[in-house]
PDB file of C-alpha atoms (C1' of nucleotides) in Angstrom:
ATOM      1  CA  MET X   1     -32.164   8.232 -38.560  1.00  0.00           C
ATOM      2  CA  MET X   2     -33.370   6.158 -35.625  1.00  0.00           C
ATOM      3  CA  THR X   3     -36.723   6.776 -34.004  1.00  0.00           C
ATOM      4  CA  VAL X   4     -37.130   7.153 -30.260  1.00  0.00           C
ATOM      5  CA  LEU X   5     -38.851   3.810 -30.047  1.00  0.00           C
ATOM      6  CA  GLU X   6     -36.076   2.167 -32.000  1.00  0.00           C
ATOM      7  CA  LYS X   7     -33.511   3.698 -29.637  1.00  0.00           C
ATOM      8  CA  MET X   8     -35.432   2.447 -26.656  1.00  0.00           C
ATOM      9  CA  ALA X   9     -35.661  -1.003 -28.149  1.00  0.00           C
ATOM     10  CA  CYS X  10     -31.951  -0.957 -28.825  1.00  0.00           C
ATOM     11  CA  GLU X  11     -31.144   0.135 -25.278  1.00  0.00           C
ATOM     12  CA  ALA X  12     -33.409  -2.541 -23.922  1.00  0.00           C
ATOM     13  CA  ARG X  13     -31.572  -5.118 -25.980  1.00  0.00           C
ATOM     14  CA  GLU X  14     -28.190  -3.823 -24.785  1.00  0.00           C
ATOM     15  CA  GLU X  15     -29.311  -3.936 -21.219  1.00  0.00           C
ATOM     16  CA  SER X  16     -30.528  -7.465 -21.600  1.00  0.00           C
ATOM     17  CA  THR X  17     -27.174  -8.596 -22.987  1.00  0.00           C
ATOM     18  CA  CYS X  18     -25.488  -6.976 -20.012  1.00  0.00           C
ATOM     19  CA  GLN X  19     -28.186  -8.232 -17.646  1.00  0.00           C
ATOM     20  CA  MET X  20     -27.892  -4.855 -15.961  1.00  0.00           C
ATOM     21  CA  THR X  21     -30.242  -1.899 -15.529  1.00  0.00           C
ATOM     22  CA  GLU X  22     -29.556   1.585 -14.221  1.00  0.00           C
ATOM     23  CA  ASP X  23     -31.459   0.696 -11.084  1.00  0.00           C
ATOM     24  CA  MET X  24     -29.186  -2.254 -10.485  1.00  0.00           C
ATOM     25  CA  LEU X  25     -26.107  -0.066 -10.896  1.00  0.00           C
ATOM     26  CA  ALA X  26     -27.563   2.410  -8.433  1.00  0.00           C
ATOM     27  CA  GLU X  27     -28.176  -0.382  -5.952  1.00  0.00           C
ATOM     28  CA  ILE X  28     -24.605  -1.672  -6.227  1.00  0.00           C
ATOM     29  CA  LYS X  29     -23.408   1.893  -5.692  1.00  0.00           C
ATOM     30  CA  GLU X  30     -25.518   2.271  -2.565  1.00  0.00           C
ATOM     31  CA  ASN X  31     -24.266  -1.000  -1.148  1.00  0.00           C
ATOM     32  CA  LEU X  32     -20.633   0.091  -1.344  1.00  0.00           C
ATOM     33  CA  PRO X  33     -18.966   0.939   1.974  1.00  0.00           C
ATOM     34  CA  PRO X  34     -18.952   4.713   2.558  1.00  0.00           C
ATOM     35  CA  PRO X  35     -15.993   6.511   0.934  1.00  0.00           C
ATOM     36  CA  GLU X  36     -14.579   7.577   4.281  1.00  0.00           C
ATOM     37  CA  LEU X  37     -14.434   3.976   5.438  1.00  0.00           C
ATOM     38  CA  LEU X  38     -12.744   2.922   2.204  1.00  0.00           C
ATOM     39  CA  THR X  39     -10.040   5.561   2.574  1.00  0.00           C
ATOM     40  CA  ASP X  40      -9.451   4.496   6.171  1.00  0.00           C
ATOM     41  CA  LEU X  41      -9.229   0.900   5.016  1.00  0.00           C
ATOM     42  CA  ALA X  42      -6.800   1.883   2.253  1.00  0.00           C
ATOM     43  CA  ASP X  43      -4.655   3.744   4.790  1.00  0.00           C
ATOM     44  CA  LEU X  44      -4.594   0.661   6.979  1.00  0.00           C
ATOM     45  CA  TYR X  45      -3.486  -1.601   4.137  1.00  0.00           C
ATOM     46  CA  LYS X  46      -0.838   0.867   3.044  1.00  0.00           C
ATOM     47  CA  MET X  47       0.888  -0.049   6.294  1.00  0.00           C
ATOM     48  CA  PHE X  48       1.187  -3.649   5.126  1.00  0.00           C
ATOM     49  CA  GLY X  49       2.298  -2.574   1.670  1.00  0.00           C
ATOM     50  CA  ASP X  50       5.947  -2.032   2.541  1.00  0.00           C
ATOM     51  CA  SER X  51       8.473  -4.781   3.173  1.00  0.00           C
ATOM     52  CA  THR X  52      10.268  -2.849   5.904  1.00  0.00           C
ATOM     53  CA  ARG X  53       7.067  -2.526   7.912  1.00  0.00           C
ATOM     54  CA  LEU X  54       6.186  -6.151   7.227  1.00  0.00           C
ATOM     55  CA  SER X  55       9.624  -7.135   8.523  1.00  0.00           C
ATOM     56  CA  ILE X  56       9.099  -5.094  11.669  1.00  0.00           C
ATOM     57  CA  LEU X  57       5.706  -6.694  12.258  1.00  0.00           C
ATOM     58  CA  SER X  58       7.109 -10.151  11.558  1.00  0.00           C
ATOM     59  CA  ALA X  59       9.907  -9.599  14.074  1.00  0.00           C
ATOM     60  CA  LEU X  60       7.433  -8.382  16.679  1.00  0.00           C
ATOM     61  CA  ARG X  61       5.417 -11.573  16.249  1.00  0.00           C
ATOM     62  CA  GLN X  62       8.265 -13.242  18.091  1.00  0.00           C
ATOM     63  CA  GLY X  63       8.002 -10.864  21.019  1.00  0.00           C
ATOM     64  CA  GLU X  64       8.491  -7.344  22.295  1.00  0.00           C
ATOM     65  CA  LEU X  65      11.550  -5.521  20.917  1.00  0.00           C
ATOM     66  CA  CYS X  66      13.217  -2.136  21.332  1.00  0.00           C
ATOM     67  CA  VAL X  67      14.043   0.159  18.420  1.00  0.00           C
ATOM     68  CA  MET X  68      17.759  -0.510  18.356  1.00  0.00           C
ATOM     69  CA  HIS X  69      17.260  -4.254  18.272  1.00  0.00           C
ATOM     70  CA  LEU X  70      14.752  -3.964  15.457  1.00  0.00           C
ATOM     71  CA  ALA X  71      17.312  -1.896  13.561  1.00  0.00           C
ATOM     72  CA  GLU X  72      19.947  -4.586  14.103  1.00  0.00           C
ATOM     73  CA  ILE X  73      17.627  -7.399  13.080  1.00  0.00           C
ATOM     74  CA  LEU X  74      16.615  -5.642   9.865  1.00  0.00           C
ATOM     75  CA  ASN X  75      20.074  -4.188   9.122  1.00  0.00           C
ATOM     76  CA  MET X  76      18.618  -0.719   8.875  1.00  0.00           C
ATOM     77  CA  THR X  77      19.277   2.638  10.509  1.00  0.00           C
ATOM     78  CA  GLN X  78      17.579   3.536  13.763  1.00  0.00           C
ATOM     79  CA  SER X  79      16.002   6.542  12.071  1.00  0.00           C
ATOM     80  CA  ALA X  80      14.362   4.523   9.315  1.00  0.00           C
ATOM     81  CA  ILE X  81      12.930   2.082  11.850  1.00  0.00           C
ATOM     82  CA  SER X  82      11.716   4.870  14.097  1.00  0.00           C
ATOM     83  CA  HIS X  83       9.891   6.588  11.235  1.00  0.00           C
ATOM     84  CA  GLN X  84       8.139   3.354  10.322  1.00  0.00           C
ATOM     85  CA  LEU X  85       7.234   2.587  13.930  1.00  0.00           C
ATOM     86  CA  ARG X  86       5.643   6.002  14.116  1.00  0.00           C
ATOM     87  CA  ALA X  87       3.454   5.159  11.132  1.00  0.00           C
ATOM     88  CA  LEU X  88       2.557   1.748  12.551  1.00  0.00           C
ATOM     89  CA  ARG X  89       1.694   3.342  15.881  1.00  0.00           C
ATOM     90  CA  ALA X  90      -0.500   5.964  14.196  1.00  0.00           C
ATOM     91  CA  ASN X  91      -2.498   3.131  12.640  1.00  0.00           C
ATOM     92  CA  ASN X  92      -2.788   1.200  15.900  1.00  0.00           C
ATOM     93  CA  LEU X  93      -0.798  -1.755  14.618  1.00  0.00           C
ATOM     94  CA  VAL X  94       1.837  -1.607  17.378  1.00  0.00           C
ATOM     95  CA  ARG X  95       1.871  -0.450  20.978  1.00  0.00           C
ATOM     96  CA  TYR X  96       4.869   0.691  22.940  1.00  0.00           C
ATOM     97  CA  ARG X  97       5.999   1.260  26.458  1.00  0.00           C
ATOM     98  CA  ARG X  98       8.932   3.289  27.632  1.00  0.00           C
ATOM     99  CA  GLU X  99      11.301   1.738  30.172  1.00  0.00           C
ATOM    100  CA  GLY X 100      14.155   4.061  30.989  1.00  0.00           C
ATOM    101  CA  LYS X 101      16.048   4.882  27.817  1.00  0.00           C
ATOM    102  CA  LEU X 102      14.421   2.147  25.805  1.00  0.00           C
ATOM    103  CA  SER X 103      11.121   2.017  23.941  1.00  0.00           C
ATOM    104  CA  TYR X 104       9.680  -1.450  23.665  1.00  0.00           C
ATOM    105  CA  TYR X 105       7.289  -2.175  20.823  1.00  0.00           C
ATOM    106  CA  CYS X 106       4.845  -5.039  20.417  1.00  0.00           C
ATOM    107  CA  LEU X 107       1.948  -5.941  18.112  1.00  0.00           C
ATOM    108  CA  ALA X 108      -1.295  -4.168  18.964  1.00  0.00           C
ATOM    109  CA  ASP X 109      -3.678  -7.127  18.605  1.00  0.00           C
ATOM    110  CA  GLU X 110      -4.322 -10.467  16.902  1.00  0.00           C
ATOM    111  CA  HIS X 111      -5.752  -8.799  13.806  1.00  0.00           C
ATOM    112  CA  VAL X 112      -2.272  -7.822  12.735  1.00  0.00           C
ATOM    113  CA  GLU X 113      -1.101 -11.416  12.630  1.00  0.00           C
ATOM    114  CA  THR X 114      -4.332 -12.603  11.024  1.00  0.00           C
ATOM    115  CA  ILE X 115      -4.079 -10.069   8.221  1.00  0.00           C
ATOM    116  CA  ILE X 116      -0.482 -11.039   7.486  1.00  0.00           C
ATOM    117  CA  ASP X 117      -1.369 -14.738   7.480  1.00  0.00           C
ATOM    118  CA  MET X 118      -4.296 -14.194   5.111  1.00  0.00           C
ATOM    119  CA  GLY X 119      -1.938 -12.522   2.659  1.00  0.00           C
ATOM    120  CA  LEU X 120       0.612 -15.301   2.998  1.00  0.00           C
ATOM    121  CA  GLU X 121      -2.050 -17.905   2.328  1.00  0.00           C
ATOM    122  CA  HIS X 122      -3.137 -16.067  -0.788  1.00  0.00           C
ATOM    123  CA  ILE X 123       0.410 -15.914  -2.123  1.00  0.00           C
ATOM    124  CA  LEU X 124       1.320 -19.484  -1.247  1.00  0.00           C
ATOM    125  CA  GLU X 125      -1.843 -20.882  -2.827  1.00  0.00           C
ATOM    126  CA  GLU X 126      -1.016 -19.118  -6.073  1.00  0.00           C
ATOM    127  CA  ARG X 127       2.405 -20.723  -6.126  1.00  0.00           C
ATOM    128  CA  VAL X 128       0.958 -24.207  -6.050  1.00  0.00           C
ATOM    129  CA  TYR X 129      -0.625 -23.751  -9.446  1.00  0.00           C
TER     130      TYR X 129
ATOM    131  CA  MET O   1      40.435   3.459  29.567  1.00  0.00           C
ATOM    132  CA  MET O   2      38.234   0.433  30.082  1.00  0.00           C
ATOM    133  CA  THR O   3      39.692  -3.041  30.204  1.00  0.00           C
ATOM    134  CA  VAL O   4      38.346  -5.868  28.117  1.00  0.00           C
ATOM    135  CA  LEU O   5      36.888  -7.537  31.183  1.00  0.00           C
ATOM    136  CA  GLU O   6      35.163  -4.333  32.222  1.00  0.00           C
ATOM    137  CA  LYS O   7      33.690  -3.981  28.750  1.00  0.00           C
ATOM    138  CA  MET O   8      32.443  -7.542  28.883  1.00  0.00           C
ATOM    139  CA  ALA O   9      30.892  -6.962  32.259  1.00  0.00           C
ATOM    140  CA  CYS O  10      29.247  -3.794  31.005  1.00  0.00           C
ATOM    141  CA  GLU O  11      27.877  -5.529  27.963  1.00  0.00           C
ATOM    142  CA  ALA O  12      26.588  -8.354  30.108  1.00  0.00           C
ATOM    143  CA  ARG O  13      24.769  -5.836  32.277  1.00  0.00           C
ATOM    144  CA  GLU O  14      23.267  -4.082  29.253  1.00  0.00           C
ATOM    145  CA  GLU O  15      22.121  -7.355  27.805  1.00  0.00           C
ATOM    146  CA  SER O  16      20.489  -8.325  31.037  1.00  0.00           C
ATOM    147  CA  THR O  17      18.486  -5.097  31.166  1.00  0.00           C
ATOM    148  CA  CYS O  18      17.332  -5.758  27.608  1.00  0.00           C
ATOM    149  CA  GLN O  19      16.853  -9.470  28.263  1.00  0.00           C
ATOM    150  CA  MET O  20      18.396  -9.953  24.863  1.00  0.00           C
ATOM    151  CA  THR O  21      21.622 -11.553  23.597  1.00  0.00           C
ATOM    152  CA  GLU O  22      23.176 -11.462  20.145  1.00  0.00           C
ATOM    153  CA  ASP O  23      22.209 -15.098  19.709  1.00  0.00           C
ATOM    154  CA  MET O  24      18.590 -14.252  20.389  1.00  0.00           C
ATOM    155  CA  LEU O  25      18.682 -11.464  17.828  1.00  0.00           C
ATOM    156  CA  ALA O  26      20.192 -13.844  15.296  1.00  0.00           C
ATOM    157  CA  GLU O  27      17.451 -16.348  15.969  1.00  0.00           C
ATOM    158  CA  ILE O  28      14.702 -13.756  15.478  1.00  0.00           C
ATOM    159  CA  LYS O  29      16.391 -12.760  12.229  1.00  0.00           C
ATOM    160  CA  GLU O  30      16.464 -16.347  11.019  1.00  0.00           C
ATOM    161  CA  ASN O  31      12.799 -16.840  11.857  1.00  0.00           C
ATOM    162  CA  LEU O  32      11.726 -13.920   9.664  1.00  0.00           C
ATOM    163  CA  PRO O  33      10.012 -14.824   6.382  1.00  0.00           C
ATOM    164  CA  PRO O  34      12.501 -14.698   3.492  1.00  0.00           C
ATOM    165  CA  PRO O  35      12.895 -11.207   1.968  1.00  0.00           C
ATOM    166  CA  GLU O  36      11.467 -12.283  -1.372  1.00  0.00           C
ATOM    167  CA  LEU O  37       8.283 -13.470   0.314  1.00  0.00           C
ATOM    168  CA  LEU O  38       8.000 -10.207   2.242  1.00  0.00           C
ATOM    169  CA  THR O  39       8.276  -8.130  -0.931  1.00  0.00           C
ATOM    170  CA  ASP O  40       5.631 -10.288  -2.613  1.00  0.00           C
ATOM    171  CA  LEU O  41       3.423  -9.849   0.423  1.00  0.00           C
ATOM    172  CA  ALA O  42       3.999  -6.097   0.363  1.00  0.00           C
ATOM    173  CA  ASP O  43       3.093  -5.992  -3.329  1.00  0.00           C
ATOM    174  CA  LEU O  44      -0.111  -7.867  -2.565  1.00  0.00           C
ATOM    175  CA  TYR O  45      -1.118  -5.454   0.191  1.00  0.00           C
ATOM    176  CA  LYS O  46      -0.312  -2.463  -1.975  1.00  0.00           C
ATOM    177  CA  MET O  47      -3.307  -3.570  -4.036  1.00  0.00           C
ATOM    178  CA  PHE O  48      -5.555  -3.056  -1.013  1.00  0.00           C
ATOM    179  CA  GLY O  49      -3.892   0.236  -0.162  1.00  0.00           C
ATOM    180  CA  ASP O  50      -5.842   2.360  -2.625  1.00  0.00           C
ATOM    181  CA  SER O  51      -9.468   3.392  -2.239  1.00  0.00           C
ATOM    182  CA  THR O  52     -10.204   3.093  -5.953  1.00  0.00           C
ATOM    183  CA  ARG O  53      -9.121  -0.537  -5.989  1.00  0.00           C
ATOM    184  CA  LEU O  54     -10.978  -1.202  -2.738  1.00  0.00           C
ATOM    185  CA  SER O  55     -14.095   0.264  -4.330  1.00  0.00           C
ATOM    186  CA  ILE O  56     -13.695  -1.978  -7.360  1.00  0.00           C
ATOM    187  CA  LEU O  57     -13.266  -5.041  -5.163  1.00  0.00           C
ATOM    188  CA  SER O  58     -16.233  -4.017  -3.008  1.00  0.00           C
ATOM    189  CA  ALA O  59     -18.416  -3.625  -6.095  1.00  0.00           C
ATOM    190  CA  LEU O  60     -17.317  -7.025  -7.411  1.00  0.00           C
ATOM    191  CA  ARG O  61     -18.367  -8.615  -4.112  1.00  0.00           C
ATOM    192  CA  GLN O  62     -21.907  -8.018  -5.323  1.00  0.00           C
ATOM    193  CA  GLY O  63     -21.292  -9.878  -8.566  1.00  0.00           C
ATOM    194  CA  GLU O  64     -19.568  -9.907 -11.904  1.00  0.00           C
ATOM    195  CA  LEU O  65     -19.287  -6.533 -13.660  1.00  0.00           C
ATOM    196  CA  CYS O  66     -17.914  -5.158 -16.911  1.00  0.00           C
ATOM    197  CA  VAL O  67     -15.448  -2.261 -17.090  1.00  0.00           C
ATOM    198  CA  MET O  68     -17.914   0.371 -18.218  1.00  0.00           C
ATOM    199  CA  HIS O  69     -20.332  -0.426 -15.411  1.00  0.00           C
ATOM    200  CA  LEU O  70     -17.548  -0.302 -12.862  1.00  0.00           C
ATOM    201  CA  ALA O  71     -16.597   3.110 -14.233  1.00  0.00           C
ATOM    202  CA  GLU O  72     -20.200   4.294 -13.871  1.00  0.00           C
ATOM    203  CA  ILE O  73     -20.558   2.934 -10.358  1.00  0.00           C
ATOM    204  CA  LEU O  74     -17.349   4.609  -9.187  1.00  0.00           C
ATOM    205  CA  ASN O  75     -17.835   7.806 -11.223  1.00  0.00           C
ATOM    206  CA  MET O  76     -14.432   7.392 -12.789  1.00  0.00           C
ATOM    207  CA  THR O  77     -13.048   7.205 -16.324  1.00  0.00           C
ATOM    208  CA  GLN O  78     -12.902   3.887 -18.141  1.00  0.00           C
ATOM    209  CA  SER O  79      -9.147   4.294 -18.486  1.00  0.00           C
ATOM    210  CA  ALA O  80      -8.540   4.708 -14.757  1.00  0.00           C
ATOM    211  CA  ILE O  81     -10.634   1.622 -13.996  1.00  0.00           C
ATOM    212  CA  SER O  82      -8.940  -0.409 -16.701  1.00  0.00           C
ATOM    213  CA  HIS O  83      -5.485   0.449 -15.372  1.00  0.00           C
ATOM    214  CA  GLN O  84      -6.484  -0.619 -11.872  1.00  0.00           C
ATOM    215  CA  LEU O  85      -8.101  -3.824 -13.107  1.00  0.00           C
ATOM    216  CA  ARG O  86      -4.858  -4.650 -14.841  1.00  0.00           C
ATOM    217  CA  ALA O  87      -2.996  -4.299 -11.539  1.00  0.00           C
ATOM    218  CA  LEU O  88      -5.588  -6.377  -9.684  1.00  0.00           C
ATOM    219  CA  ARG O  89      -5.407  -9.058 -12.359  1.00  0.00           C
ATOM    220  CA  ALA O  90      -1.605  -9.140 -12.187  1.00  0.00           C
ATOM    221  CA  ASN O  91      -1.907  -9.890  -8.484  1.00  0.00           C
ATOM    222  CA  ASN O  92      -4.540 -12.583  -8.970  1.00  0.00           C
ATOM    223  CA  LEU O  93      -7.203 -10.668  -7.078  1.00  0.00           C
ATOM    224  CA  VAL O  94      -9.700 -10.620  -9.945  1.00  0.00           C
ATOM    225  CA  ARG O  95     -10.432 -12.882 -12.895  1.00  0.00           C
ATOM    226  CA  TYR O  96     -12.063 -11.882 -16.114  1.00  0.00           C
ATOM    227  CA  ARG O  97     -13.770 -13.396 -19.106  1.00  0.00           C
ATOM    228  CA  ARG O  98     -14.384 -11.816 -22.457  1.00  0.00           C
ATOM    229  CA  GLU O  99     -17.873 -12.002 -23.924  1.00  0.00           C
ATOM    230  CA  GLY O 100     -18.094 -10.196 -27.229  1.00  0.00           C
ATOM    231  CA  LYS O 101     -17.134  -6.579 -26.741  1.00  0.00           C
ATOM    232  CA  LEU O 102     -17.395  -6.728 -22.981  1.00  0.00           C
ATOM    233  CA  SER O 103     -14.897  -7.887 -20.352  1.00  0.00           C
ATOM    234  CA  TYR O 104     -16.526  -9.197 -17.207  1.00  0.00           C
ATOM    235  CA  TYR O 105     -14.534  -9.093 -13.992  1.00  0.00           C
ATOM    236  CA  CYS O 106     -15.129 -10.980 -10.750  1.00  0.00           C
ATOM    237  CA  LEU O 107     -13.218 -11.615  -7.519  1.00  0.00           C
ATOM    238  CA  ALA O 108     -10.550 -14.295  -7.812  1.00  0.00           C
ATOM    239  CA  ASP O 109     -11.249 -16.169  -4.551  1.00  0.00           C
ATOM    240  CA  GLU O 110     -12.575 -15.951  -0.999  1.00  0.00           C
ATOM    241  CA  HIS O 111      -9.267 -14.637   0.326  1.00  0.00           C
ATOM    242  CA  VAL O 112      -9.969 -11.265  -1.202  1.00  0.00           C
ATOM    243  CA  GLU O 113     -13.157 -10.840   0.791  1.00  0.00           C
ATOM    244  CA  THR O 114     -11.579 -12.251   3.937  1.00  0.00           C
ATOM    245  CA  ILE O 115      -8.675  -9.819   3.774  1.00  0.00           C
ATOM    246  CA  ILE O 116     -11.003  -6.860   3.318  1.00  0.00           C
ATOM    247  CA  ASP O 117     -13.202  -7.996   6.210  1.00  0.00           C
ATOM    248  CA  MET O 118     -10.198  -8.432   8.515  1.00  0.00           C
ATOM    249  CA  GLY O 119      -9.213  -4.851   7.833  1.00  0.00           C
ATOM    250  CA  LEU O 120     -12.735  -3.607   8.408  1.00  0.00           C
ATOM    251  CA  GLU O 121     -12.891  -5.438  11.737  1.00  0.00           C
ATOM    252  CA  HIS O 122      -9.630  -3.851  12.804  1.00  0.00           C
ATOM    253  CA  ILE O 123     -10.865  -0.357  11.955  1.00  0.00           C
ATOM    254  CA  LEU O 124     -14.303  -0.785  13.466  1.00  0.00           C
ATOM    255  CA  GLU O 125     -12.929  -2.182  16.722  1.00  0.00           C
ATOM    256  CA  GLU O 126     -10.731   0.884  17.089  1.00  0.00           C
ATOM    257  CA  ARG O 127     -13.723   3.150  16.730  1.00  0.00           C
ATOM    258  CA  VAL O 128     -15.449   1.586  19.709  1.00  0.00           C
ATOM    259  CA  TYR O 129     -12.822   2.894  22.084  1.00  0.00           C
TER     260      TYR O 129
ATOM    261  C1'  DC L   1      26.457  19.535  36.147  1.00  0.00           C
ATOM    262  C1'  DA L   2      28.093  17.324  31.509  1.00  0.00           C
ATOM    263  C1'  DA L   3      28.478  13.315  28.651  1.00  0.00           C
ATOM    264  C1'  DA L   4      26.562   9.294  26.746  1.00  0.00           C
ATOM    265  C1'  DC L   5      22.779   6.894  25.250  1.00  0.00           C
ATOM    266  C1'  DA L   6      18.131   5.575  23.015  1.00  0.00           C
ATOM    267  C1'  DC L   7      14.848   7.343  20.432  1.00  0.00           C
ATOM    268  C1'  DA L   8      12.029  10.907  17.822  1.00  0.00           C
ATOM    269  C1'  DT L   9      11.508  14.200  14.237  1.00  0.00           C
ATOM    270  C1'  DG L  10      11.955  17.681  10.392  1.00  0.00           C
ATOM    271  C1'  DA L  11      13.755  18.664   5.824  1.00  0.00           C
ATOM    272  C1'  DA L  12      15.317  17.042   1.518  1.00  0.00           C
ATOM    273  C1'  DC L  13      15.741  13.880  -2.067  1.00  0.00           C
ATOM    274  C1'  DA L  14      14.984   9.959  -5.106  1.00  0.00           C
ATOM    275  C1'  DC L  15      11.578   6.870  -6.179  1.00  0.00           C
ATOM    276  C1'  DT L  16       6.935   5.143  -6.736  1.00  0.00           C
ATOM    277  C1'  DT L  17       2.137   5.570  -7.900  1.00  0.00           C
ATOM    278  C1'  DG L  18      -2.646   7.044  -9.737  1.00  0.00           C
ATOM    279  C1'  DT L  19      -4.802   9.646 -12.999  1.00  0.00           C
ATOM    280  C1'  DT L  20      -5.398  11.850 -17.514  1.00  0.00           C
ATOM    281  C1'  DC L  21      -4.940  12.134 -22.390  1.00  0.00           C
ATOM    282  C1'  DA L  22      -4.222  10.159 -26.641  1.00  0.00           C
ATOM    283  C1'  DT L  23      -4.154   6.187 -29.117  1.00  0.00           C
ATOM    284  C1'  DA L  24      -4.123   1.174 -30.091  1.00  0.00           C
ATOM    285  C1'  DT L  25      -6.470  -3.400 -30.123  1.00  0.00           C
ATOM    286  C1'  DG L  26     -10.255  -6.248 -30.809  1.00  0.00           C
ATOM    287  C1'  DT L  27     -15.214  -7.146 -31.505  1.00  0.00           C
ATOM    288  C1'  DT L  28     -19.756  -6.313 -33.590  1.00  0.00           C
ATOM    289  C1'  DA L  29     -22.997  -4.180 -36.707  1.00  0.00           C
ATOM    290  C1'  DA L  30     -24.144  -1.905 -41.001  1.00  0.00           C
TER     291       DA L  30
ATOM    292  C1'  DT V   1     -15.134  -2.895 -45.804  1.00  0.00           C
ATOM    293  C1'  DT V   2     -16.136   0.995 -42.577  1.00  0.00           C
ATOM    294  C1'  DA V   3     -18.084   2.803 -38.380  1.00  0.00           C
ATOM    295  C1'  DA V   4     -19.114   2.324 -33.736  1.00  0.00           C
ATOM    296  C1'  DC V   5     -18.226   0.370 -29.507  1.00  0.00           C
ATOM    297  C1'  DA V   6     -15.672  -1.697 -25.291  1.00  0.00           C
ATOM    298  C1'  DT V   7     -11.484  -2.180 -23.525  1.00  0.00           C
ATOM    299  C1'  DA V   8      -6.373  -1.945 -23.120  1.00  0.00           C
ATOM    300  C1'  DT V   9      -2.170   0.547 -23.024  1.00  0.00           C
ATOM    301  C1'  DG V  10       1.766   3.951 -23.337  1.00  0.00           C
ATOM    302  C1'  DA V  11       3.510   8.489 -22.043  1.00  0.00           C
ATOM    303  C1'  DA V  12       3.446  12.227 -18.959  1.00  0.00           C
ATOM    304  C1'  DC V  13       2.575  14.689 -14.924  1.00  0.00           C
ATOM    305  C1'  DA V  14       1.263  15.642 -10.096  1.00  0.00           C
ATOM    306  C1'  DA V  15       1.033  13.733  -5.698  1.00  0.00           C
ATOM    307  C1'  DG V  16       2.575  10.527  -2.296  1.00  0.00           C
ATOM    308  C1'  DT V  17       6.212   7.636   0.037  1.00  0.00           C
ATOM    309  C1'  DG V  18      10.687   5.731   2.223  1.00  0.00           C
ATOM    310  C1'  DT V  19      15.209   6.666   3.342  1.00  0.00           C
ATOM    311  C1'  DT V  20      19.056   9.598   4.759  1.00  0.00           C
ATOM    312  C1'  DC V  21      21.113  13.262   7.280  1.00  0.00           C
ATOM    313  C1'  DA V  22      21.153  16.423  10.835  1.00  0.00           C
ATOM    314  C1'  DT V  23      19.366  17.644  14.975  1.00  0.00           C
ATOM    315  C1'  DG V  24      16.114  17.647  18.973  1.00  0.00           C
ATOM    316  C1'  DT V  25      14.144  15.411  23.221  1.00  0.00           C
ATOM    317  C1'  DG V  26      14.321  12.769  27.244  1.00  0.00           C
ATOM    318  C1'  DT V  27      16.775   9.514  30.327  1.00  0.00           C
ATOM    319  C1'  DT V  28      20.678   7.631  32.805  1.00  0.00           C
ATOM    320  C1'  DT V  29      25.425   7.640  34.298  1.00  0.00           C
ATOM    321  C1'  DG V  30      29.690   9.559  35.994  1.00  0.00           C
TER     322       DG V  30
END
DNA sequence: CAAACACATGAACACTTGTTCATATGTTAA
DNA sequence: TTAACATATGAACAAGTGTTCATGTGTTTG
């Protein structure tokens, strides 16, 4: 049977091996971004987590395109492209303008390209090793 | 019935309204990143597309942590954290070292933080408007 | 007006994904 | 060695996601 003091001594030893107290854990927890922001951030990155959407964004880097042309470039149905454009639009990654029968889409801002390039850098650096 | 010449004229008109020829579409297609790279990139961003993993990465920005502490900080089971760490490790987003019974995890490189910050900037800029 | 066209959208389905539960692996202490 | 501990992992299940198909909306043309 272990006494209270022995338990405390043991815990103190464990904490010292981990270099971590409850207070420190609490501080790390407080310094995390708020949960709502993290879910928004996750939703944003989900948009980049699909190769069809990445293809659409990559095509739009070369200039404004209408839905049908995107479908031709990616060899996919107009419906599939339209569904994905809707998602990209909802997350403010693309903007569009209507001109007659056609809807022209383009990238929303420079962040979109920057985010893609950061990911590419990460992947390409790995491949060197 | 439309003659061949009429069809050609019609197509030429359509192309001129779209400012886009088949050759231009082919060029855009050729300039896309190769499909294999796009799927790798999508797999990478899938890692950022989950709030649990984003929380883990955010916690690790503040320093090296073992699995149990991560579980405490995020109020989640050790198993759930361990599964996610496995995924993050497979995508080279975290590194770990074993010290006795404990496994310490840390961020793999600066890209991880940069990618997260790019996303945060994108979200926070939207909220201004 | 009707027909053709470009795009959007809802439902359904297969597929993927995150968590839980149970258990296995590996390390340390008794 | 056995017990306790920290972590890893496999199976299973619910929830989420991407595509297809059918159809709806809005615009232009004849």
